[in-house]
């Protein structure tokens, strides 16, 4: 009798252990399935949808900061002056910008402020401000607000290169004409490749890498990177004075 009880208890324990194992496997499967569904939902957005959301987000932007870096190349400003780096802040059609250019072997640093169609620029030698006619400005073509909208327009061959927790990486083809508000005169109708980083939470464009010829004398391997940040963080732009 005692032996029968021991056998019964042993069988019962085995059944309980087996049920616990099965239940654990079942729970694990549910967790994995839930994670899988979440991942698929996140990745289900097409490159076109990602860009469309970025277009909507940028359309509501009032101001932002920007930075232009040349991995290779420059922007030809004319008269031997080549822009290699710039960063600044823009609010609607007004902006301030800090530039670095080369003239021969010389590095020239200069600042500019554009407010209400008026332009002030620093003398690269003395650092003193002076107002100049807008048409005389070497960067009178620059318009960051127009630029960021044009970047997201007229795109083709969109591809999702990858994503992480914070950004989508999307590649596309576009035309050099989209960058007229960055470089001025462009090589019209030239197709180039770009890669964009778009924030998942805000849908803001954070970075664009531009490869190829934008200006007429660009080399095929010119590479420019533009960074956008601090969206809708307003600050007041004021005209500089000659004493600044």
Coordinates of N, CA and C in Angstrom, one line a residue:
X1 N 0.8 -1.2 0.0 CA 0.0 0.0 0.0 C 0.9 1.3 0.0
X2 N 1.9 1.2 0.9 CA 2.8 2.4 1.0 C 3.5 2.6 -0.3
X3 N 3.9 1.5 -0.9 CA 4.6 1.6 -2.2 C 3.7 2.2 -3.3
X4 N 2.5 1.9 -3.3 CA 1.5 2.4 -4.3 C 1.4 3.9 -4.1
X5 N 1.4 4.4 -2.8 CA 1.2 5.8 -2.5 C 2.5 6.5 -3.0
X6 N 3.7 6.0 -2.8 CA 4.9 6.6 -3.2 C 5.0 6.7 -4.7
X7 N 4.5 5.7 -5.4 CA 4.5 5.7 -6.9 C 3.6 6.8 -7.4
X8 N 2.4 6.9 -6.7 CA 1.4 7.9 -7.1 C 1.9 9.3 -6.9
X9 N 2.5 9.5 -5.8 CA 3.1 10.9 -5.5 C 4.2 11.2 -6.5
X10 N 5.0 10.2 -6.8 CA 6.1 10.5 -7.8 C 5.5 10.8 -9.2
X11 N 4.5 10.1 -9.6 CA 3.8 10.4 -10.9 C 3.2 11.8 -10.9
X12 N 2.6 12.2 -9.7 CA 2.0 13.5 -9.6 C 3.0 14.6 -9.7
X13 N 4.1 14.4 -9.0 CA 5.2 15.4 -9.1 C 5.7 15.6 -10.5
X14 N 5.9 14.4 -11.2 CA 6.3 14.5 -12.6 C 5.3 15.3 -13.5
X15 N 4.0 15.0 -13.2 CA 3.0 15.7 -14.0 C 3.0 17.2 -13.8
X16 N 3.2 17.6 -12.5 CA 3.3 19.0 -12.1 C 4.4 19.7 -12.8
X17 N 5.6 19.0 -12.7 CA 6.8 19.6 -13.4 C 6.6 19.7 -14.9
X18 N 6.0 18.7 -15.5 CA 5.8 18.7 -16.9 C 4.8 19.9 -17.3
X19 N 3.8 20.0 -16.5 CA 2.8 21.1 -16.8 C 3.5 22.5 -16.6
X20 N 4.4 22.6 -15.6 CA 5.1 23.9 -15.4 C 6.0 24.2 -16.6
X21 N 6.7 23.1 -17.1 CA 7.6 23.3 -18.2 C 6.8 23.7 -19.4
X22 N 5.7 23.1 -19.7 CA 4.8 23.4 -20.8 C 4.3 24.8 -20.7
X23 N 3.9 25.2 -19.5 CA 3.3 26.5 -19.2 C 4.4 27.6 -19.5
X24 N 5.6 27.3 -19.0 CA 6.7 28.2 -19.2 C 7.1 28.4 -20.7
X25 N 7.0 27.3 -21.4 CA 7.3 27.4 -22.9 C 6.2 28.2 -23.5
X26 N 5.0 28.0 -23.1 CA 3.8 28.7 -23.7 C 4.0 30.2 -23.4
X27 N 4.3 30.6 -22.2 CA 4.5 32.0 -21.9 C 5.6 32.6 -22.7
X28 N 6.7 31.9 -22.8 CA 7.9 32.4 -23.6 C 7.5 32.6 -25.0
X29 N 6.7 31.7 -25.6 CA 6.2 31.8 -27.0 C 5.4 33.1 -27.1
X30 N 4.5 33.3 -26.1 CA 3.7 34.5 -26.2 C 4.5 35.8 -26.2
X31 N 5.5 35.8 -25.3 CA 6.4 37.0 -25.2 C 7.1 37.2 -26.5
X32 N 7.7 36.1 -27.1 CA 8.4 36.2 -28.3 C 7.5 36.7 -29.5
X33 N 6.3 36.2 -29.5 CA 5.3 36.5 -30.5 C 5.0 38.0 -30.4
X34 N 4.8 38.5 -29.1 CA 4.5 39.9 -28.9 C 5.6 40.8 -29.3
X35 N 6.8 40.4 -29.0 CA 8.0 41.2 -29.5 C 8.1 41.2 -31.0
X36 N 7.8 40.0 -31.6 CA 7.9 39.9 -33.0 C 6.9 40.8 -33.7
X37 N 5.7 40.8 -33.1 CA 4.6 41.7 -33.7 C 5.0 43.1 -33.6
X38 N 5.5 43.5 -32.4 CA 5.9 44.9 -32.2 C 7.0 45.3 -33.2
X39 N 8.0 44.4 -33.4 CA 9.1 44.8 -34.3 C 8.5 44.9 -35.7
X40 N 7.6 44.0 -36.1 CA 7.1 44.1 -37.5 C 6.3 45.3 -37.7
X41 N 5.5 45.7 -36.6 CA 4.7 46.9 -36.7 C 5.6 48.1 -36.9
X42 N 6.7 48.2 -36.2 CA 7.6 49.3 -36.3 C 8.3 49.4 -37.6
X43 N 8.6 48.2 -38.2 CA 9.3 48.2 -39.5 C 8.4 48.2 -40.7
X44 N 7.1 48.2 -40.4 CA 6.2 48.1 -41.5 C 6.0 49.4 -42.3
X45 N 6.6 50.5 -41.8 CA 6.5 51.7 -42.5 C 7.4 51.7 -43.7
X46 N 6.9 52.1 -44.8 CA 7.7 52.1 -46.1 C 8.5 53.4 -46.1
X47 N 9.6 53.4 -46.9 CA 10.4 54.6 -47.0 C 9.5 55.8 -47.5
X48 N 8.6 55.5 -48.4 CA 7.7 56.6 -48.8 C 6.9 57.2 -47.7
X49 N 6.4 56.4 -46.8 CA 5.6 56.8 -45.7 C 6.5 57.6 -44.7
X50 N 7.7 57.1 -44.5 CA 8.6 57.8 -43.6 C 8.9 59.2 -44.1
X51 N 9.2 59.4 -45.4 CA 9.5 60.7 -46.0 C 8.3 61.6 -45.9
X52 N 7.1 61.0 -46.2 CA 5.9 61.8 -46.1 C 5.6 62.4 -44.7
X53 N 5.9 61.6 -43.7 CA 5.8 62.1 -42.3 C 6.8 63.2 -42.0
X54 N 8.0 63.0 -42.6 CA 9.0 64.1 -42.4 C 8.6 65.4 -43.1
X55 N 8.0 65.2 -44.3 CA 7.5 66.4 -45.0 C 6.5 67.2 -44.2
X56 N 5.6 66.4 -43.6 CA 4.5 67.1 -42.8 C 5.2 67.8 -41.5
X57 N 6.1 67.1 -40.9 CA 6.8 67.6 -39.7 C 7.5 68.9 -40.0
X58 N 8.3 68.9 -41.1 CA 9.1 70.0 -41.5 C 8.2 71.2 -41.9
X59 N 7.1 70.9 -42.5 CA 6.2 71.9 -42.9 C 5.6 72.8 -41.8
X60 N 5.7 72.3 -40.6 CA 5.2 73.0 -39.4 C 6.3 73.6 -38.6
X61 N 7.6 73.5 -39.0 CA 8.7 74.0 -38.3 C 8.8 75.5 -38.4
X62 N 9.1 76.2 -37.3 CA 9.3 77.6 -37.3 C 10.8 78.0 -37.4
X63 N 11.6 77.2 -36.7 CA 13.1 77.5 -36.7 C 13.9 76.3 -36.3
X64 N 15.2 76.3 -36.6 CA 16.1 75.2 -36.4 C 17.5 75.7 -36.6
X65 N 18.4 74.8 -36.1 CA 19.9 75.1 -36.4 C 20.3 74.1 -37.5
X66 N 21.4 74.5 -38.1 CA 21.9 73.7 -39.2 C 23.5 73.8 -39.3
X67 N 24.1 72.8 -39.9 CA 25.5 72.7 -40.0 C 25.8 72.0 -41.3
X68 N 26.7 72.6 -42.1 CA 27.2 72.0 -43.4 C 28.6 71.6 -43.2
X69 N 28.9 70.4 -43.5 CA 30.3 69.9 -43.5 C 30.6 69.2 -44.9
X70 N 31.8 69.5 -45.4 CA 32.2 68.9 -46.6 C 33.2 67.8 -46.2
X71 N 32.8 66.5 -46.5 CA 33.7 65.4 -46.3 C 34.7 65.5 -47.4
X72 N 34.3 65.9 -48.6 CA 35.1 66.2 -49.7 C 34.4 67.2 -50.6
X73 N 35.2 68.3 -51.0 CA 34.7 69.3 -51.9 C 34.5 70.6 -51.2
X74 N 33.6 71.4 -51.7 CA 33.4 72.8 -51.3 C 32.2 73.4 -52.1
X75 N 31.8 74.6 -51.7 CA 30.8 75.3 -52.5 C 31.6 76.5 -53.1
X76 N 31.5 76.6 -54.4 CA 32.2 77.6 -55.2 C 31.4 78.9 -55.1
X77 N 31.9 79.9 -54.3 CA 31.2 81.2 -54.1 C 31.6 82.2 -55.2
X78 N 32.6 81.8 -56.0 CA 33.0 82.8 -57.1 C 34.3 83.5 -56.6
X79 N 35.0 84.0 -57.6 CA 36.3 84.7 -57.4 C 37.3 84.0 -56.5
X80 N 37.3 82.6 -56.7 CA 38.3 81.8 -56.0 C 37.9 81.5 -54.5
X81 N 36.7 82.0 -54.1 CA 36.3 81.8 -52.7 C 35.5 80.5 -52.6
X82 N 36.0 79.5 -51.8 CA 35.3 78.2 -51.6 C 34.9 78.0 -50.2
X83 N 33.5 77.8 -50.0 CA 33.0 77.6 -48.7 C 33.2 76.1 -48.3
X84 N 33.8 75.9 -47.2 CA 34.0 74.5 -46.7 C 33.2 74.1 -45.5
X85 N 32.8 75.1 -44.7 CA 32.1 74.7 -43.5 C 31.2 75.9 -43.1
X86 N 30.0 75.6 -42.6 CA 29.1 76.6 -42.1 C 28.1 76.1 -41.1
X87 N 27.7 76.9 -40.1 CA 26.7 76.5 -39.2 C 26.0 77.8 -38.7
X88 N 24.7 77.6 -38.4 CA 23.9 78.7 -38.0 C 22.5 78.4 -37.5
X89 N 21.7 79.4 -37.5 CA 20.3 79.3 -37.0 C 19.4 80.0 -37.9
X90 N 18.2 79.5 -38.2 CA 17.3 80.1 -39.1 C 15.9 80.2 -38.5
X91 N 15.2 81.3 -38.7 CA 13.8 81.4 -38.3 C 13.0 82.0 -39.5
X92 N 12.2 81.2 -40.1 CA 11.5 81.6 -41.3 C 12.6 82.0 -42.4
X93 N 12.5 83.2 -42.9 CA 13.4 83.6 -43.9 C 14.6 84.4 -43.4
X94 N 14.7 84.5 -42.0 CA 15.8 85.2 -41.4 C 16.8 84.2 -40.9
X95 N 18.1 84.5 -40.9 CA 19.1 83.6 -40.3 C 20.4 84.3 -39.9
X96 N 21.1 83.6 -39.1 CA 22.5 84.0 -38.8 C 23.4 82.8 -39.2
X97 N 24.6 83.1 -39.7 CA 25.5 82.0 -40.1 C 26.9 82.3 -39.9
X98 N 27.7 81.3 -39.5 CA 29.1 81.4 -39.3 C 29.8 80.5 -40.4
X99 N 30.7 81.1 -41.2 CA 31.3 80.4 -42.3 C 32.8 80.3 -42.3
X100 N 33.3 79.2 -42.9 CA 34.7 79.1 -43.1 C 34.9 78.8 -44.6
X101 N 35.8 79.6 -45.2 CA 36.0 79.4 -46.6 C 37.5 79.5 -46.9
X102 N 37.9 79.0 -48.0 CA 39.3 79.1 -48.4 C 39.5 80.1 -49.6
X103 N 40.5 80.8 -49.7 CA 40.9 81.6 -50.8 C 42.4 81.4 -51.1
X104 N 42.6 80.6 -52.1 CA 44.0 80.1 -52.2 C 44.4 79.2 -51.0
X105 N 45.4 79.6 -50.3 CA 45.9 78.8 -49.2 C 45.4 79.4 -47.9
X106 N 44.6 80.5 -48.0 CA 44.2 81.2 -46.8 C 42.8 80.7 -46.3
X107 N 42.6 80.6 -45.0 CA 41.3 80.3 -44.4 C 40.7 81.6 -44.0
X108 N 39.5 81.8 -44.4 CA 38.7 83.0 -44.2 C 37.5 82.7 -43.4
X109 N 37.3 83.3 -42.2 CA 36.2 83.1 -41.4 C 35.3 84.4 -41.4
X110 N 34.0 84.2 -41.5 CA 33.1 85.3 -41.6 C 31.8 85.0 -41.0
X111 N 31.1 86.0 -40.5 CA 29.7 85.8 -40.0 C 28.8 86.7 -40.8
X112 N 27.5 86.2 -40.9 CA 26.5 87.0 -41.6 C 25.2 86.9 -40.9
X113 N 24.4 88.0 -40.9 CA 23.0 88.0 -40.4 C 22.1 88.5 -41.5
X114 N 21.0 87.8 -41.7 CA 20.0 88.3 -42.7 C 18.7 88.4 -42.0
X115 N 18.1 89.6 -41.9 CA 16.9 89.9 -41.3 C 16.0 90.8 -42.1
X116 N 14.8 90.3 -42.5 CA 13.9 91.1 -43.2 C 14.4 91.6 -44.6
X117 N 15.3 90.7 -45.2 CA 15.8 91.1 -46.5 C 17.1 91.9 -46.4
X118 N 17.5 92.3 -45.2 CA 18.7 93.1 -45.1 C 19.8 92.2 -44.6
X119 N 21.0 92.5 -45.1 CA 22.2 91.6 -44.8 C 23.3 92.4 -44.1
X120 N 23.9 91.8 -43.1 CA 25.0 92.3 -42.4 C 26.1 91.2 -42.5
X121 N 27.3 91.6 -42.6 CA 28.4 90.7 -42.8 C 29.7 91.2 -42.1
X122 N 30.5 90.3 -41.5 CA 31.7 90.8 -40.9 C 32.9 90.9 -41.9
X123 N 33.7 91.8 -41.6 CA 35.0 91.9 -42.4 C 35.9 90.8 -41.9
X124 N 36.4 89.9 -42.8 CA 37.1 88.7 -42.4 C 38.5 89.1 -41.7
X125 N 38.9 90.3 -42.0 CA 40.2 90.8 -41.4 C 40.0 91.5 -40.0
X126 N 39.1 92.4 -40.0 CA 38.9 93.2 -38.8 C 37.8 92.6 -37.8
X127 N 36.9 91.8 -38.4 CA 35.8 91.2 -37.6 C 34.7 92.2 -37.4
X128 N 34.8 93.4 -38.0 CA 33.7 94.4 -37.8 C 32.5 94.2 -38.7
X129 N 31.3 94.5 -38.2 CA 30.1 94.3 -38.9 C 29.8 95.5 -39.8
X130 N 29.2 95.2 -41.0 CA 28.7 96.3 -41.8 C 27.6 95.8 -42.6
X131 N 26.6 96.7 -42.9 CA 25.5 96.3 -43.8 C 25.9 96.4 -45.2
X132 N 25.5 95.4 -46.0 CA 25.8 95.5 -47.4 C 24.5 95.2 -48.2
X133 N 24.5 95.6 -49.5 CA 23.3 95.3 -50.3 C 23.2 93.8 -50.5
X134 N 22.0 93.3 -50.4 CA 21.8 91.8 -50.4 C 22.5 91.2 -51.7
X135 N 22.4 91.9 -52.8 CA 22.9 91.3 -54.0 C 24.4 91.2 -54.0
X136 N 25.1 91.9 -53.1 CA 26.6 91.9 -53.0 C 27.0 90.8 -52.0
X137 N 26.1 90.1 -51.3 CA 26.5 89.1 -50.4 C 26.9 87.8 -51.1
X138 N 28.0 87.2 -50.7 CA 28.5 86.0 -51.4 C 27.6 84.8 -51.1
X139 N 26.6 84.9 -50.2 CA 25.7 83.8 -49.8 C 24.3 84.3 -50.0
X140 N 24.0 85.2 -50.9 CA 22.7 85.7 -51.1 C 21.7 84.7 -51.6
X141 N 22.2 83.5 -52.0 CA 21.3 82.4 -52.5 C 20.8 81.5 -51.3
X142 N 21.5 81.6 -50.2 CA 21.3 80.7 -49.1 C 19.9 80.9 -48.5
X143 N 19.1 79.8 -48.3 CA 17.8 79.9 -47.6 C 17.6 78.6 -47.0
X144 N 18.0 78.4 -45.7 CA 17.9 77.1 -45.0 C 16.4 76.6 -44.9
X145 N 15.5 77.5 -44.8 CA 14.1 77.1 -44.6 C 13.6 76.4 -45.9
X146 N 13.9 77.0 -47.1 CA 13.5 76.5 -48.4 C 14.3 75.2 -48.6
X147 N 15.6 75.2 -48.2 CA 16.4 74.0 -48.5 C 15.9 72.8 -47.9
X148 N 15.5 72.8 -46.6 CA 15.1 71.6 -45.9 C 13.8 71.0 -46.5
X149 N 13.0 71.9 -47.0 CA 11.7 71.4 -47.7 C 12.0 70.8 -49.1
X150 N 13.0 71.4 -49.8 CA 13.3 70.9 -51.1 C 14.0 69.6 -51.0
X151 N 14.8 69.4 -50.0 CA 15.5 68.1 -49.8 C 14.5 66.9 -49.8
X152 N 13.3 67.2 -49.2 CA 12.4 66.1 -49.0 C 11.4 66.0 -50.2
X153 N 11.6 66.8 -51.2 CA 10.7 66.8 -52.4 C 11.4 66.2 -53.6
X154 N 10.6 65.7 -54.5 CA 11.1 65.2 -55.8 C 12.1 64.0 -55.6
X155 N 11.8 63.2 -54.7 CA 12.7 62.0 -54.4 C 12.2 60.8 -55.2
X156 N 13.1 60.0 -55.6 CA 12.8 58.7 -56.3 C 13.7 57.6 -55.8
X157 N 13.3 56.4 -56.1 CA 14.1 55.2 -55.7 C 14.4 55.2 -54.2
X158 N 13.4 55.4 -53.4 CA 13.5 55.4 -52.0 C 13.8 54.0 -51.5
X159 N 14.7 53.9 -50.5 CA 15.1 52.6 -49.9 C 15.3 52.8 -48.4
X160 N 14.8 51.9 -47.6 CA 15.1 51.9 -46.2 C 16.4 51.1 -46.0
X161 N 17.5 51.9 -45.6 CA 18.8 51.3 -45.4 C 18.9 50.6 -44.0
X162 N 18.1 51.1 -43.1 CA 18.2 50.5 -41.7 C 17.5 51.4 -40.7
X163 N 17.5 51.0 -39.5 CA 16.9 51.7 -38.4 C 17.4 51.3 -37.1
X164 N 17.3 52.2 -36.1 CA 17.6 51.8 -34.7 C 16.5 52.3 -33.9
X165 N 16.7 52.5 -32.6 CA 15.7 52.9 -31.7 C 15.2 54.3 -32.0
X166 N 16.1 55.1 -32.6 CA 15.7 56.6 -32.7 C 15.6 57.1 -34.1
X167 N 16.2 56.5 -35.1 CA 16.2 57.0 -36.4 C 15.9 56.0 -37.5
X168 N 15.3 56.4 -38.6 CA 15.3 55.7 -39.9 C 16.4 56.2 -40.8
X169 N 17.0 55.3 -41.5 CA 18.0 55.7 -42.5 C 17.4 55.4 -43.9
X170 N 17.2 56.4 -44.7 CA 16.6 56.2 -46.0 C 17.5 56.8 -47.1
X171 N 17.7 56.1 -48.1 CA 18.4 56.6 -49.3 C 17.4 56.9 -50.4
X172 N 17.9 57.8 -51.3 CA 17.0 58.2 -52.4 C 17.8 58.9 -53.5
X173 N 17.2 59.1 -54.6 CA 17.8 59.8 -55.7 C 17.0 61.1 -55.9
X174 N 17.7 62.2 -56.2 CA 17.0 63.5 -56.4 C 17.8 64.2 -57.5
X175 N 17.5 65.5 -57.7 CA 18.1 66.3 -58.7 C 18.9 67.4 -58.0
X176 N 20.0 67.9 -58.7 CA 20.8 68.9 -58.1 C 20.0 70.2 -57.9
X177 N 18.9 70.4 -58.7 CA 18.1 71.6 -58.6 C 17.5 71.8 -57.2
X178 N 17.4 70.7 -56.4 CA 16.8 70.8 -55.1 C 17.8 71.5 -54.1
X179 N 19.0 71.7 -54.5 CA 20.0 72.3 -53.6 C 20.4 73.7 -54.1
X180 N 19.6 74.3 -54.9 CA 19.9 75.7 -55.4 C 20.0 76.7 -54.2
X181 N 19.2 76.5 -53.2 CA 19.2 77.3 -52.0 C 20.3 77.0 -51.0
X182 N 21.2 76.1 -51.4 CA 22.4 75.8 -50.7 C 23.6 76.3 -51.4
X183 N 23.7 76.1 -52.7 CA 24.9 76.4 -53.4 C 24.8 77.5 -54.4
X184 N 23.6 78.0 -54.7 CA 23.4 79.0 -55.8 C 23.2 78.3 -57.1
X185 N 24.1 78.6 -58.0 CA 24.1 78.1 -59.4 C 24.3 76.6 -59.3
X186 N 23.5 75.8 -60.0 CA 23.6 74.3 -59.9 C 23.8 73.8 -61.3
X187 N 24.3 72.5 -61.4 CA 24.3 71.8 -62.7 C 22.9 71.3 -62.9
X188 N 22.1 72.0 -63.6 CA 20.7 71.7 -63.7 C 20.4 70.3 -64.2
X189 N 19.4 69.6 -63.6 CA 19.0 68.3 -64.0 C 19.9 67.2 -63.7
X190 N 20.9 67.4 -62.9 CA 21.9 66.3 -62.6 C 21.3 65.4 -61.5
X191 N 21.3 64.1 -61.7 CA 20.7 63.2 -60.7 C 21.8 62.9 -59.7
X192 N 21.5 63.0 -58.4 CA 22.5 62.7 -57.4 C 21.8 61.7 -56.3
X193 N 22.7 61.1 -55.5 CA 22.2 60.3 -54.4 C 22.3 60.9 -53.1
X194 N 21.3 60.7 -52.2 CA 21.3 61.2 -50.9 C 21.0 60.1 -49.9
X195 N 21.4 60.3 -48.7 CA 21.0 59.4 -47.6 C 20.6 60.3 -46.4
X196 N 19.4 59.9 -45.9 CA 18.8 60.8 -44.8 C 18.6 60.0 -43.5
X197 N 18.8 60.7 -42.4 CA 18.4 60.2 -41.1 C 17.2 61.0 -40.6
X198 N 16.1 60.2 -40.3 CA 14.9 60.9 -39.9 C 14.5 60.3 -38.5
X199 N 14.2 61.3 -37.6 CA 13.9 60.9 -36.2 C 12.6 60.2 -36.2
X200 N 12.5 59.0 -35.5 CA 11.3 58.2 -35.4 C 10.2 58.9 -34.5
X201 N 10.6 59.6 -33.5 CA 9.6 60.2 -32.6 C 9.1 61.5 -33.2
X202 N 9.9 62.4 -33.6 CA 9.5 63.7 -34.1 C 9.2 63.8 -35.6
X203 N 9.8 62.8 -36.4 CA 9.7 62.8 -37.8 C 10.6 63.9 -38.5
X204 N 11.4 64.5 -37.7 CA 12.3 65.6 -38.2 C 13.5 65.0 -38.9
X205 N 13.9 65.7 -40.0 CA 15.1 65.3 -40.7 C 16.3 65.8 -39.9
X206 N 17.2 64.8 -39.5 CA 18.3 65.1 -38.7 C 19.6 65.3 -39.5
X207 N 19.7 64.5 -40.6 CA 20.9 64.6 -41.3 C 20.7 64.2 -42.8
X208 N 21.4 64.8 -43.7 CA 21.4 64.4 -45.1 C 22.8 64.4 -45.6
X209 N 23.2 63.3 -46.3 CA 24.5 63.1 -46.9 C 24.2 63.2 -48.4
X210 N 24.9 64.1 -49.1 CA 24.7 64.4 -50.5 C 26.0 63.9 -51.3
X211 N 25.8 63.0 -52.2 CA 26.9 62.5 -53.0 C 26.8 62.9 -54.5
X212 N 27.8 63.5 -55.1 CA 27.7 63.8 -56.5 C 27.8 65.2 -56.8
X213 N 27.6 65.5 -58.1 CA 27.8 66.9 -58.6 C 26.5 67.7 -58.4
X214 N 26.6 68.8 -57.7 CA 25.6 69.8 -57.6 C 25.9 71.0 -58.4
X215 N 27.1 71.5 -58.2 CA 27.6 72.7 -59.0 C 28.3 72.2 -60.2
X216 N 28.4 73.0 -61.2 CA 28.9 72.6 -62.5 C 30.3 72.0 -62.4
X217 N 31.2 72.6 -61.6 CA 32.6 72.1 -61.5 C 32.9 71.1 -60.4
X218 N 31.8 70.6 -59.8 CA 32.0 69.6 -58.7 C 32.5 68.3 -59.3
X219 N 33.3 67.6 -58.5 CA 33.8 66.3 -58.9 C 32.6 65.3 -58.6
X220 N 32.7 64.1 -59.2 CA 31.7 63.1 -58.9 C 31.7 62.6 -57.5
X221 N 32.8 62.7 -56.9 CA 32.9 62.1 -55.5 C 32.8 63.1 -54.4
X222 N 32.3 64.3 -54.7 CA 32.1 65.3 -53.7 C 31.1 64.8 -52.7
X223 N 31.3 65.0 -51.4 CA 30.4 64.5 -50.4 C 30.1 65.6 -49.4
X224 N 28.9 66.0 -49.3 CA 28.5 67.1 -48.4 C 27.5 66.5 -47.3
X225 N 27.6 66.9 -46.1 CA 26.7 66.4 -45.0 C 26.1 67.7 -44.4
X226 N 24.7 67.7 -44.3 CA 24.0 68.7 -43.6 C 23.3 68.2 -42.4
X227 N 23.5 68.8 -41.2 CA 22.9 68.4 -40.0 C 21.8 69.4 -39.6
X228 N 20.7 68.9 -39.1 CA 19.6 69.8 -38.7 C 19.2 69.4 -37.3
X229 N 19.1 70.4 -36.4 CA 18.8 70.1 -35.0 C 18.1 71.3 -34.3
X230 N 17.7 71.1 -33.1 CA 17.1 72.1 -32.2 C 15.9 72.8 -32.9
X231 N 15.0 71.9 -33.4 CA 13.8 72.4 -34.0 C 12.9 73.1 -33.1
X232 N 12.3 74.2 -33.5 CA 11.4 75.0 -32.8 C 11.9 75.5 -31.4
X233 N 13.2 75.7 -31.3 CA 13.8 76.4 -30.2 C 14.1 77.8 -30.5
X234 N 13.1 78.7 -30.3 CA 13.2 80.0 -30.9 C 14.2 80.9 -30.1
X235 N 14.9 81.8 -30.8 CA 15.7 82.8 -30.2 C 15.5 84.1 -31.1
X236 N 15.8 85.2 -30.5 CA 15.6 86.5 -31.2 C 16.9 86.8 -32.0
X237 N 16.7 87.1 -33.3 CA 17.7 87.6 -34.2 C 17.7 89.1 -34.2
X238 N 18.8 89.8 -33.9 CA 18.8 91.2 -33.9 C 19.9 91.7 -34.9
X239 N 19.7 92.9 -35.5 CA 20.8 93.4 -36.4 C 22.0 93.7 -35.6
X240 N 23.2 93.3 -36.1 CA 24.4 93.7 -35.4 C 24.7 95.2 -35.6
X241 N 25.6 95.7 -34.8 CA 26.0 97.1 -34.9 C 27.5 97.1 -35.3
X242 N 27.9 98.3 -35.8 CA 29.3 98.4 -36.3 C 30.3 98.2 -35.1
X243 N 29.8 98.4 -33.9 CA 30.6 98.3 -32.7 C 30.7 96.8 -32.2
X244 N 29.9 95.9 -32.7 CA 29.9 94.6 -32.2 C 31.2 93.9 -32.6

